[in-house]
Short mmCIF file of C-alpha atoms and ligand atoms in Angstrom, two decimals:
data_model
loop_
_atom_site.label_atom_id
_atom_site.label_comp_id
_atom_site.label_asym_id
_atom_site.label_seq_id
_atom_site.Cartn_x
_atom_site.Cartn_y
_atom_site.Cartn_z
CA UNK A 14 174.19 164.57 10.79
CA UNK A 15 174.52 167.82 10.88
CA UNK A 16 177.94 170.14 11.38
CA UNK A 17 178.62 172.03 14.54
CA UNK A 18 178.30 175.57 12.47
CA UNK A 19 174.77 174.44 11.45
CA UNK A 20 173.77 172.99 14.91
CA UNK A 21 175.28 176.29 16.48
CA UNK A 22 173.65 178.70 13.45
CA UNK A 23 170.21 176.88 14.08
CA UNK A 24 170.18 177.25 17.83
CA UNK A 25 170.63 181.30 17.19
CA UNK A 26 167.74 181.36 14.60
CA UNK A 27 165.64 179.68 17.34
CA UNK A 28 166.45 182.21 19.66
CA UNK A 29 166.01 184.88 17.66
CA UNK A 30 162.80 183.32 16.77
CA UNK A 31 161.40 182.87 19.62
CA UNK A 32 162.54 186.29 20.58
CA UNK A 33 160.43 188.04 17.98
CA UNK A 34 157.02 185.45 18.38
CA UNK A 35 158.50 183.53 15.12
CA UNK A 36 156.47 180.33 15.60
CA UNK A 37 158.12 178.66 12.32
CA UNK A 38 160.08 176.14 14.65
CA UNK A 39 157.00 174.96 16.30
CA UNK A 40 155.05 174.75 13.58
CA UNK A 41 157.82 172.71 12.20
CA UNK A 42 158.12 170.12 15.01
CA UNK A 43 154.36 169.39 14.26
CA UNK A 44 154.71 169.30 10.79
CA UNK A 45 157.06 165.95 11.71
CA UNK A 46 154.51 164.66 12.90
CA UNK A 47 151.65 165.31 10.78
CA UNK A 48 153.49 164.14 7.66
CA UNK A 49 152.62 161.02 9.11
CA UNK A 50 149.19 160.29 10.46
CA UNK A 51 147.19 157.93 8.65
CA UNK A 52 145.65 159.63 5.16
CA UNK A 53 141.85 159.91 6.68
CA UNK A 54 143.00 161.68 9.41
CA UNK A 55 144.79 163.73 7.41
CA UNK A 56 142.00 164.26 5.30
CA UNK A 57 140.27 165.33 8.81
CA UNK A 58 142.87 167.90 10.01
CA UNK A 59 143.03 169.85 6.31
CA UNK A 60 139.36 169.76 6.02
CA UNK A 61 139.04 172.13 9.52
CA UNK A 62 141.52 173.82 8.20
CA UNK A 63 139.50 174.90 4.79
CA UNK A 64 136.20 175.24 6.70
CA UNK A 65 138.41 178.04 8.58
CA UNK A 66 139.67 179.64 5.69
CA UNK A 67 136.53 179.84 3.98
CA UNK A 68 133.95 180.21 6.23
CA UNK A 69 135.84 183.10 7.57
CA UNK A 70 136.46 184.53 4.07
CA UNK A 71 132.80 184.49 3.51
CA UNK A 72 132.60 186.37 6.85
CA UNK A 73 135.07 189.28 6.04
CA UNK A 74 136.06 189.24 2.36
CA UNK A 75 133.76 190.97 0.10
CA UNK A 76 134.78 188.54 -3.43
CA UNK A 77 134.13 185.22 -1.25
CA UNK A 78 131.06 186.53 -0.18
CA UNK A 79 129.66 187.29 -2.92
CA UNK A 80 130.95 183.93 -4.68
CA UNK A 81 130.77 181.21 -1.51
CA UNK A 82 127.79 182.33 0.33
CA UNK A 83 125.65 180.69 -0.62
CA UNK A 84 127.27 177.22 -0.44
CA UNK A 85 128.30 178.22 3.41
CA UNK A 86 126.07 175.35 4.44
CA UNK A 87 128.00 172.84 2.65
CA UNK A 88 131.14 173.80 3.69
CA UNK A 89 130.13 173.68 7.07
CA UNK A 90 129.24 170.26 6.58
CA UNK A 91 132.29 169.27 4.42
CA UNK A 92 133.23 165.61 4.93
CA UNK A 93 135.61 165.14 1.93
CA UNK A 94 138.37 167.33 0.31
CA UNK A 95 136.79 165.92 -3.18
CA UNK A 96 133.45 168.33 -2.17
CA UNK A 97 135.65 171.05 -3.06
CA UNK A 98 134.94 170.66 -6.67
CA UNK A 99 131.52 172.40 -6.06
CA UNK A 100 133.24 175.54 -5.25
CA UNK A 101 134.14 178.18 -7.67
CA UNK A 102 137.95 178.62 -9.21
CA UNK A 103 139.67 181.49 -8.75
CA UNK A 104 140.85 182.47 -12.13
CA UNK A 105 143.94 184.79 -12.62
CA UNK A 106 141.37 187.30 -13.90
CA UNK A 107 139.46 186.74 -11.14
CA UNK A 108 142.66 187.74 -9.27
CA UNK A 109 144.01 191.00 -11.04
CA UNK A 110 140.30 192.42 -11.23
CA UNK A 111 139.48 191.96 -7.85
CA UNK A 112 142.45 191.34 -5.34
CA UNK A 113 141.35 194.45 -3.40
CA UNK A 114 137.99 193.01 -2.49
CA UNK A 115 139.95 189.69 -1.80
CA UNK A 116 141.94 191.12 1.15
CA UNK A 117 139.99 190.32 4.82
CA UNK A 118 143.05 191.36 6.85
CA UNK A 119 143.69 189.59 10.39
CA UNK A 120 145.15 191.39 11.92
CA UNK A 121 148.04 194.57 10.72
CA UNK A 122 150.51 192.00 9.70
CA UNK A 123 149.88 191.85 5.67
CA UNK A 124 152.17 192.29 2.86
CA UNK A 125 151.50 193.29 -0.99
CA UNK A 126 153.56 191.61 -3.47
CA UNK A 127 152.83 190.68 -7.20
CA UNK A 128 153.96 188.34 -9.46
CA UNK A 129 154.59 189.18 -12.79
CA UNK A 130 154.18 185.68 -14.50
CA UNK A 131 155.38 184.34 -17.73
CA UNK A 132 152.92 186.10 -19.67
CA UNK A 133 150.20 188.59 -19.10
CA UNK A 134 149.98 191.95 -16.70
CA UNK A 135 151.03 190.93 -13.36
CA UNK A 136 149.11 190.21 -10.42
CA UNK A 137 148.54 191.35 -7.14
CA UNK A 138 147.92 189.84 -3.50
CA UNK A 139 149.00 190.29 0.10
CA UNK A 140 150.30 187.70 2.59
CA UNK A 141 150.19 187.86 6.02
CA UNK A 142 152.41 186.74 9.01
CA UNK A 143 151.15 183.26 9.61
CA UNK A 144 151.49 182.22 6.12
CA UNK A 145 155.39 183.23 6.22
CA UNK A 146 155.27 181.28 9.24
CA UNK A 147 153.75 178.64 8.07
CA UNK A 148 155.91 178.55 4.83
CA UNK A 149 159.19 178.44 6.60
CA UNK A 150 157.84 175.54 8.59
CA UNK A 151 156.94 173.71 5.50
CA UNK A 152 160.47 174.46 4.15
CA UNK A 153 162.09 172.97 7.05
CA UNK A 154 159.95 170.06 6.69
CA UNK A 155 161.00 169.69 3.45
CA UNK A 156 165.18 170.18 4.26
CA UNK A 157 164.48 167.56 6.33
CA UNK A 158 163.39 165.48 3.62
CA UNK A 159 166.65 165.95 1.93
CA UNK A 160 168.87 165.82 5.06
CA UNK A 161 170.05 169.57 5.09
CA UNK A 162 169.70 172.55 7.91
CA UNK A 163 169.99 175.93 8.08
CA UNK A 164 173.46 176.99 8.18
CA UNK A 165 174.70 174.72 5.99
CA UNK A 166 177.62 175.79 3.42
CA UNK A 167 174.85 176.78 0.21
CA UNK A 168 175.95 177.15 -3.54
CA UNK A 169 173.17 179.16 -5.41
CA UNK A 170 172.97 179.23 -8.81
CA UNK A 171 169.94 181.70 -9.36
CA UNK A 172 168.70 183.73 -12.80
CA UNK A 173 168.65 187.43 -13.52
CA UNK A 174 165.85 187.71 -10.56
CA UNK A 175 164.57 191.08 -9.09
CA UNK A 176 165.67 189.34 -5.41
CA UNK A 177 169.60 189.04 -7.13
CA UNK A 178 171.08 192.67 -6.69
CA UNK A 179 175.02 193.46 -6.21
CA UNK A 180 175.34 192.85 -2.59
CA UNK A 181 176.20 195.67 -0.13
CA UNK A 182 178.80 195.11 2.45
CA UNK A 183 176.12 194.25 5.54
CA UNK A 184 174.60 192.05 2.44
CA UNK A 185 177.71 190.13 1.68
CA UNK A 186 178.55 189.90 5.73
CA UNK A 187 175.32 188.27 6.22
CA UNK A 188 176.19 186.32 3.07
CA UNK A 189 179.70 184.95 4.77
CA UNK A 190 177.52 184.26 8.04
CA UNK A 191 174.94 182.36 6.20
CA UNK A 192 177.60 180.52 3.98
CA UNK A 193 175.99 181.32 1.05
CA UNK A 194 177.84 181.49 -2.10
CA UNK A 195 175.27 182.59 -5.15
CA UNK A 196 176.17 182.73 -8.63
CA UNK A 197 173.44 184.90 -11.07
CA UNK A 198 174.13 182.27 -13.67
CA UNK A 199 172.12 183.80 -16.92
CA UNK A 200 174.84 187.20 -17.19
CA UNK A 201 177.48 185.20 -16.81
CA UNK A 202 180.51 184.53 -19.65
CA UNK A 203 182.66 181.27 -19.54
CA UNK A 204 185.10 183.20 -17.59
CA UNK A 205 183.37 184.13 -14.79
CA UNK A 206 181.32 180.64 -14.55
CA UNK A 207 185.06 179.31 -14.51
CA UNK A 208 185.98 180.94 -11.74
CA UNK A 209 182.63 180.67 -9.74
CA UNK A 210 182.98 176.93 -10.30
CA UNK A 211 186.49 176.90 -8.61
CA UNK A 212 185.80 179.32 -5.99
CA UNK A 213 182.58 176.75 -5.29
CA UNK A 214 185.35 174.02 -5.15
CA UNK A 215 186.79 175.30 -2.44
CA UNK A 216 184.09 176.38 -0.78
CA UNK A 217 182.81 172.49 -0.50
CA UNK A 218 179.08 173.70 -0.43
CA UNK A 219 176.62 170.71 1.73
CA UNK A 220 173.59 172.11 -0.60
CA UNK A 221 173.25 173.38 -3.78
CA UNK A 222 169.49 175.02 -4.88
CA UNK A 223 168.66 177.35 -8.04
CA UNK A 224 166.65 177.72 -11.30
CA UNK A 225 166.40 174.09 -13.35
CA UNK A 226 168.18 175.97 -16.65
CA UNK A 227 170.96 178.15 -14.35
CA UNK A 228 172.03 174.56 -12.73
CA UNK A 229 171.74 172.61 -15.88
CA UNK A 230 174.14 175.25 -17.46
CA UNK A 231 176.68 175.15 -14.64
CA UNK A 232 176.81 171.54 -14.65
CA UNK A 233 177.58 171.04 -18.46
CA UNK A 234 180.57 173.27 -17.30
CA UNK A 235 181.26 171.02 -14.82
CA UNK A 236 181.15 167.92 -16.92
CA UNK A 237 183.27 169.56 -19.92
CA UNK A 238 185.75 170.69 -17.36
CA UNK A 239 185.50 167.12 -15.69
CA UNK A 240 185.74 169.00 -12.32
CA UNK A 241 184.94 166.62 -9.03
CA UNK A 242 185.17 168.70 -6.16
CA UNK A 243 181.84 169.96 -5.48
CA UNK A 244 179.93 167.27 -4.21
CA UNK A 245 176.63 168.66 -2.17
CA UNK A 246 174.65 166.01 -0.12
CA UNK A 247 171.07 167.15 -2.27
CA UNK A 248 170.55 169.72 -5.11
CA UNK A 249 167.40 171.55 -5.02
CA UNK A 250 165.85 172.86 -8.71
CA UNK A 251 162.94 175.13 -8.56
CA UNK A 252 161.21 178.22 -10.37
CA UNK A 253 161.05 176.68 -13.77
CA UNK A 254 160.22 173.43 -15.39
CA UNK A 255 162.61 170.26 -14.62
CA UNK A 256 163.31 168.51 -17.48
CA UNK A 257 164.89 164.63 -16.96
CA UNK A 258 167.66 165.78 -19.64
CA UNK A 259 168.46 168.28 -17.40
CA UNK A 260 168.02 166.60 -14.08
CA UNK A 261 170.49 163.73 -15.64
CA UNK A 262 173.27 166.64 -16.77
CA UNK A 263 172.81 167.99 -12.88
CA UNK A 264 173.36 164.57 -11.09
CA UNK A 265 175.83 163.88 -13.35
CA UNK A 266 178.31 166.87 -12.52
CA UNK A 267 177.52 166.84 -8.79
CA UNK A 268 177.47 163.27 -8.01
CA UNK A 269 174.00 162.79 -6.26
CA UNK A 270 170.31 163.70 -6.53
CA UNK A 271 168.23 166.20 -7.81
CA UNK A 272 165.44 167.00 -5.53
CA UNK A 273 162.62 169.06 -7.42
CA UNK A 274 160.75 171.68 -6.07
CA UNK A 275 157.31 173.63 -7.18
CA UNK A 276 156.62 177.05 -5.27
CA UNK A 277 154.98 179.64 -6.87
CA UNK A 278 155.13 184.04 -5.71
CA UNK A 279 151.25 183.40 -5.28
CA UNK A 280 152.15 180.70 -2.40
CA UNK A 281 155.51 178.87 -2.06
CA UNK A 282 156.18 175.42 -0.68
CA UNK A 283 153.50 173.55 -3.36
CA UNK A 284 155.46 170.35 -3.69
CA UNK A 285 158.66 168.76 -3.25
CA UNK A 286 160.69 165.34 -3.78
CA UNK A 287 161.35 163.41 -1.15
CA UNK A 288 164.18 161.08 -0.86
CA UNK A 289 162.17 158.36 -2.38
CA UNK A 290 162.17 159.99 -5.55
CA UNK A 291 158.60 158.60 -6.68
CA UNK A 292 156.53 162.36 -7.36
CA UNK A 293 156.50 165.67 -5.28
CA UNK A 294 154.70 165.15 -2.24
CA UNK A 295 151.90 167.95 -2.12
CA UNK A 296 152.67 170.21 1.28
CA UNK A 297 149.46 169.06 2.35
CA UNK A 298 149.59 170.11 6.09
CA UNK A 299 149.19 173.95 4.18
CA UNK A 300 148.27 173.54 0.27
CA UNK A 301 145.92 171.63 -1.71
CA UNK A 302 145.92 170.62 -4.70
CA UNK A 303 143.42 169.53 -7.52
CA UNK A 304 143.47 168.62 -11.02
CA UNK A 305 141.00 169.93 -13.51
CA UNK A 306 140.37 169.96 -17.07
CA UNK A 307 139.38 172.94 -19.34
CA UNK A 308 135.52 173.36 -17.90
CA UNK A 309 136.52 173.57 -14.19
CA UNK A 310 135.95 169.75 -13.83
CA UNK A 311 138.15 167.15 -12.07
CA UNK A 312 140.25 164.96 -13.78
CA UNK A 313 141.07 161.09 -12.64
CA UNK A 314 144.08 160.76 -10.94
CA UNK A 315 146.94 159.75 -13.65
CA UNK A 316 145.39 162.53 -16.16
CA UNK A 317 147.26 165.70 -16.62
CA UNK A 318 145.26 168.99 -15.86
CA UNK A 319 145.38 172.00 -14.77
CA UNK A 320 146.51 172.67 -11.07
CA UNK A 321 144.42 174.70 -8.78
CA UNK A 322 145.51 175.22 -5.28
CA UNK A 323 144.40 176.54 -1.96
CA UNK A 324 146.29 177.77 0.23
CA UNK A 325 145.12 176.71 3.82
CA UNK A 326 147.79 179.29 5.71
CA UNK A 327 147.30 182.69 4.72
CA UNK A 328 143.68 183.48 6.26
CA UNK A 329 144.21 187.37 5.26
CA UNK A 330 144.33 186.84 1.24
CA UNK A 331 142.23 183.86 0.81
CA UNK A 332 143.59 181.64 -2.07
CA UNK A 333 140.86 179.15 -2.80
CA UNK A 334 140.93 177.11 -5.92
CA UNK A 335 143.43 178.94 -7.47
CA UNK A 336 144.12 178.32 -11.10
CA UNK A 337 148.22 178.52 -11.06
CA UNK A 338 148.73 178.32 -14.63
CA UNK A 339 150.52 175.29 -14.37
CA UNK A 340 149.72 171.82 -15.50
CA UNK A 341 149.99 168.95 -13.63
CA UNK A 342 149.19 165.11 -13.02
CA UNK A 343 148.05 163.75 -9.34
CA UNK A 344 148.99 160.16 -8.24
CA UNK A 345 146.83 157.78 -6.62
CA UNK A 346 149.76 155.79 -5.59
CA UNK A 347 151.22 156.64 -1.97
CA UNK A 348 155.02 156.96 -1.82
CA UNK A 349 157.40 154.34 0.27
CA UNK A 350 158.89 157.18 2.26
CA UNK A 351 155.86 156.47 4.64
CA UNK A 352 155.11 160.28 4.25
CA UNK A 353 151.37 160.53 3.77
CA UNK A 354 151.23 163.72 1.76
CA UNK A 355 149.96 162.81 -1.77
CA UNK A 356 152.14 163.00 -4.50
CA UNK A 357 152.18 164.61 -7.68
CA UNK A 358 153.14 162.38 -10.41
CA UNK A 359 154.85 165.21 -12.82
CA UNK A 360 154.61 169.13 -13.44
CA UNK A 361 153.96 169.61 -17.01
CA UNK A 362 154.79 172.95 -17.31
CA UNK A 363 152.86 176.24 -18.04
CA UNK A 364 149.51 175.72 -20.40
CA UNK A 365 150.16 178.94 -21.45
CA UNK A 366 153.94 177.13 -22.91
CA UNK A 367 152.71 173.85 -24.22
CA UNK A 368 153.75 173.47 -28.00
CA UNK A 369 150.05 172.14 -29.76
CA UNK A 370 149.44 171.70 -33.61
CA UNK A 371 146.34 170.34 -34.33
CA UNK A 372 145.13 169.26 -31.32
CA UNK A 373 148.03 167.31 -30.29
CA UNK A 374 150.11 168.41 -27.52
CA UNK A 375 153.98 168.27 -27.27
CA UNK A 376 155.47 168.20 -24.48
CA UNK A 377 158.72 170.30 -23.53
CA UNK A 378 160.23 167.49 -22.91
CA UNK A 379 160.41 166.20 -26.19
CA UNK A 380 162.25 169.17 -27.27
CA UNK A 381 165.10 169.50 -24.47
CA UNK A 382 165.51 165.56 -25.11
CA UNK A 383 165.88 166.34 -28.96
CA UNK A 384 168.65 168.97 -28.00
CA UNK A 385 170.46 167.77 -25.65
CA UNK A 386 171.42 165.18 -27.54
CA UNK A 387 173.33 168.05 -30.06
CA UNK A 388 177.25 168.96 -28.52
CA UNK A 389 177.01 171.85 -30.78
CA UNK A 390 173.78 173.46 -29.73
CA UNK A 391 174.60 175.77 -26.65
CA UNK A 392 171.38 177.21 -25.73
CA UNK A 393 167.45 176.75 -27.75
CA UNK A 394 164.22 177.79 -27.76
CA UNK A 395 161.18 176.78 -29.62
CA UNK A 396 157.98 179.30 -30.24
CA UNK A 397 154.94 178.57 -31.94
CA UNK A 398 154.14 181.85 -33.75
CA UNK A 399 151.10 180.53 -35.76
CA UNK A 400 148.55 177.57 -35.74
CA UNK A 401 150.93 176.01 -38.76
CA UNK A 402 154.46 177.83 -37.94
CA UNK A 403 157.14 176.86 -35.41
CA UNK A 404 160.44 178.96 -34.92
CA UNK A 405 163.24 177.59 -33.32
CA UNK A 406 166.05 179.20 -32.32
CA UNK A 407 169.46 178.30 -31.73
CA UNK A 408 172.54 179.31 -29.93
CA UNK A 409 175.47 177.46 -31.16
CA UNK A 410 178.78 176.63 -29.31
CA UNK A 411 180.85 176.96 -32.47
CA UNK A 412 181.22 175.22 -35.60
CA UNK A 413 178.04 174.68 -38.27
CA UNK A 414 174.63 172.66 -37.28
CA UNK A 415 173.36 170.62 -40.02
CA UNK A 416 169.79 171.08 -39.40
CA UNK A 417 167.85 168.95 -42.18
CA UNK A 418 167.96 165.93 -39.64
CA UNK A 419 166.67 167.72 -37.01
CA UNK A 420 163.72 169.69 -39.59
CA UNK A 421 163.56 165.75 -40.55
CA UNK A 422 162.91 164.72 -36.90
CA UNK A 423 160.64 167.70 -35.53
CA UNK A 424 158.13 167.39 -38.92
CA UNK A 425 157.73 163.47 -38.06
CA UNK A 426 156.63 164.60 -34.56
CA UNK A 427 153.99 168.16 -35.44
CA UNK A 428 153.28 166.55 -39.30
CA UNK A 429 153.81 168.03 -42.43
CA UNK A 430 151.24 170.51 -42.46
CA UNK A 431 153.31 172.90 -39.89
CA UNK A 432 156.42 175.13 -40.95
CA UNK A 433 159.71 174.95 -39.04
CA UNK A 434 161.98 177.87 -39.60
CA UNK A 435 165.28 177.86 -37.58
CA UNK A 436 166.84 180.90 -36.64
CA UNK A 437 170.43 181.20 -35.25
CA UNK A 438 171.09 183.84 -32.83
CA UNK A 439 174.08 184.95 -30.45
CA UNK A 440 172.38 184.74 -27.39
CA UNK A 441 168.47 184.40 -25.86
CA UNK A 442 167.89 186.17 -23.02
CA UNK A 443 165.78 185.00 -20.33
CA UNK A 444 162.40 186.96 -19.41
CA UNK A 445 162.31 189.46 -16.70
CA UNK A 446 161.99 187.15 -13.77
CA UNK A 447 165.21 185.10 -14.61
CA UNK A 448 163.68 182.33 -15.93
CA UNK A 449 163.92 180.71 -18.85
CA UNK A 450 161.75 179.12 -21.19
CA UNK A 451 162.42 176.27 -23.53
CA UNK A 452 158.99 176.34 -24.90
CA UNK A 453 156.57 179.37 -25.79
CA UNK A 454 153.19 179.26 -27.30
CA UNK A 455 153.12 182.86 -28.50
CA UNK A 456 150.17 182.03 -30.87
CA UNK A 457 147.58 180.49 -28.05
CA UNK A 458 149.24 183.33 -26.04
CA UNK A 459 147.49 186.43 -27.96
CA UNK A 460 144.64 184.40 -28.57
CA UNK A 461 143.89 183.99 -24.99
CA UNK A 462 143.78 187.73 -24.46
ZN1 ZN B 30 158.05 160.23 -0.20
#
């Protein structure tokens, strides 16, 4: 149930909605129900859905019609989503070299925005009015999942992102209307966390959401400080990588689940937990996603791949296939929720991150596992800087770190062959977006330029 505040708060966004030919309330009211139909006819609605997309991209958009002309016919006759792996990708190449020609505009409602990504020159691409729309629909489709509305009291704990700015006054009025209460959690000394935490106490926040790393940080506070008092009903993490070490740290110091979340600039709303807790359902009313391997081709369900996703909203900027940069696993399992959107088992991280010596490929995981399990280590990172040289380096609360166990430990897992140096350094900052990355693969990095 929801509180009076939000009831009240959500009745004036509908108005105001409806006011200005918003249609995201709508849209969500038949996302409740299409969550549910039977997974054929699923399969039926998002199939129209792409034929419209790309039939009308190869109509008006000068890159799709030059790369899906001439397989208009089969499209047309499109009876499965798994047809799709005859199409082309859309590389991220593909997008910085030729977003321009990408655009088909319908109508004057389209917006340019990049993304600057982990690594690499950023790219560019527009989105138009219904896929905002569309978006917040699929967002309140997914609060519902988690059993929280608009207007609920919200604790943020975000990184050093270009959307976190000192608030102006109207900003931090709207702020006390929205009951938000955001912490940029990466600039922040023990002090001010401190104080944030005990201001958040009082505050009683319903929902807490930010960045995996800013709310694993703020809840090791929480646990050395053995505070009690802030207990959300769901915790969103999104923008980076989830590891379980941290998800276990964040249920721990807020008393109830973690719900993960994978959006991207590109096109938010990918995937999301439900309360079952058995993958991220795939916002398949709006998104699709495949996996493939290295050559383009699909992998079997239960096999991790890359992710490459189409977004069937925004008909202005046509994302078809799109190669995220992410890696992922699909599930062929359906989840006990009774939600028919398919689930992805895990998120893997960024290929462009993934630790690999000889062939073999570590997963982050294995590294945030290895640390957490070390009091004295406050913050880490780990780079590969050559085929045969790993750098790791260490922020430490206080005290000394014996590290031969741990060089003992890490050269069982990569093998002899590859050299470990560990650095120790006062602080790592997080890249220009805010987030943070455990892992970096600087050598397949330059390589891949
Ligand atoms: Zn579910």
């Amino acid at each position: 149930m929801s509180g009076l505040y939000s009831t009240v708060y959500t009745g004036a966004l509908r108005i105001k909605a409806a006011l200005r030919g918003d249609r995201q309330f709508s849209i969500y009211r038949s996302l409740l129900r299409e969550q549910y139909l039977p997974p054929h006819r699923l399969e039926q609605v998002r199939i129209e859905r792409f034929k419209k997309l790309a039939l009308r991209a190869i109509d008006n958009s000068k890159y799709y019609h030059q790369r899906l002309s001439e397989q208009r016919e089969l499209i047309e006759k499109m009876q499965s989503l798994e047809q799709l792996s005859l199409l082309p990708l859309l590389t991220r190449d593909d997008l910085q070299q030729h977003y321009k020609e990408i655009l088909c505009p319908v109508d004057n409602t389209v917006y340019a925005d990049s993304s600057g990504g982990s690594t690499g020159s950023p790219v560019n691409f527009y989105h138009d009015r219904d896929y905002q729309m569309f978006a917040r629909g699929l967002h309140l489709l997914f609060m519902s999942w988690i059993g929280v509305s608009y207007g609920d009291r919200t604790g943020i704990f975000w990184g050093a992102d270009r959307d976190f700015k000192e608030a102006s006054f109207r900003e931090k009025l709207d702020a006390r209307i929205d009951r938000i209460m955001a912490l940029n959690s990466f600039n922040v000394d023990e002090i001010s966390m401190d104080s944030f935490l005990r201001q958040l106490e009082q505050f009683n926040p319903t929902y807490i959401y930010g960045y995996a790393s800013s709310l694993a940080l703020a809840a090791e506070r929480i646990n050395q400080l053995k505070l009690t008092g802030i207990r959300p009903k769901a915790v969103r993490s999104s923008a980076e990588m989830l590891y379980e070490s941290q998800r276990q740290v964040i249920e721990q110091a807020f008393g109830t689940k973690v719900y993960n979340f994978y959006g991207s600039r590109e096109i938010n709303n990918l995937a999301a937990e439900c309360a079952a807790h058995e993958g991220m359902h795939v916002m398949a009313s709006g998104r699709i996603i495949e996996v493939v391997d290295d050559n383009g081709q699909p992998v079997p369900d239960g096999e991790q791949g890359n992710l490459a996703v189409t977004d069937l909203t925004n008909l202005s900027f046509p994302f078809i296939r799109y190669l995220t940069g992410d890696m992922g696993t699909l599930k062929s399992e359906s989840c006990s929720c009774g939600i028919s959107y398919p689930l992805l088992a895990g998120l893997a991280g960024r290929s462009s991150d993934i630790i690999s010596f000889n062939g073999l490929h570590i997963h982050g995981e294995y590294f945030t596992h290895l640390f957490y399990a070390q009091p004295l280590v406050k913050q880490f990172q780990v780079i590969q800087e050559e085929a045969d040289l790993l750098v790791i380096k260490i922020v430490l609360r206080s005290g000394e770190l014996d590290t031969q166990p741990l060089l003992n430990q890490i050269t069982e897992k990569v093998g002899p062959s590859v050299r470990i140096e560990i650095e120790f350094v006062d602080s790592i900052p997080p890249l220009k977006s805010g987030k943070f990355r455990f892992t970096i693969n600087n050598y397949n990095n330059r390589r891949k330029v």
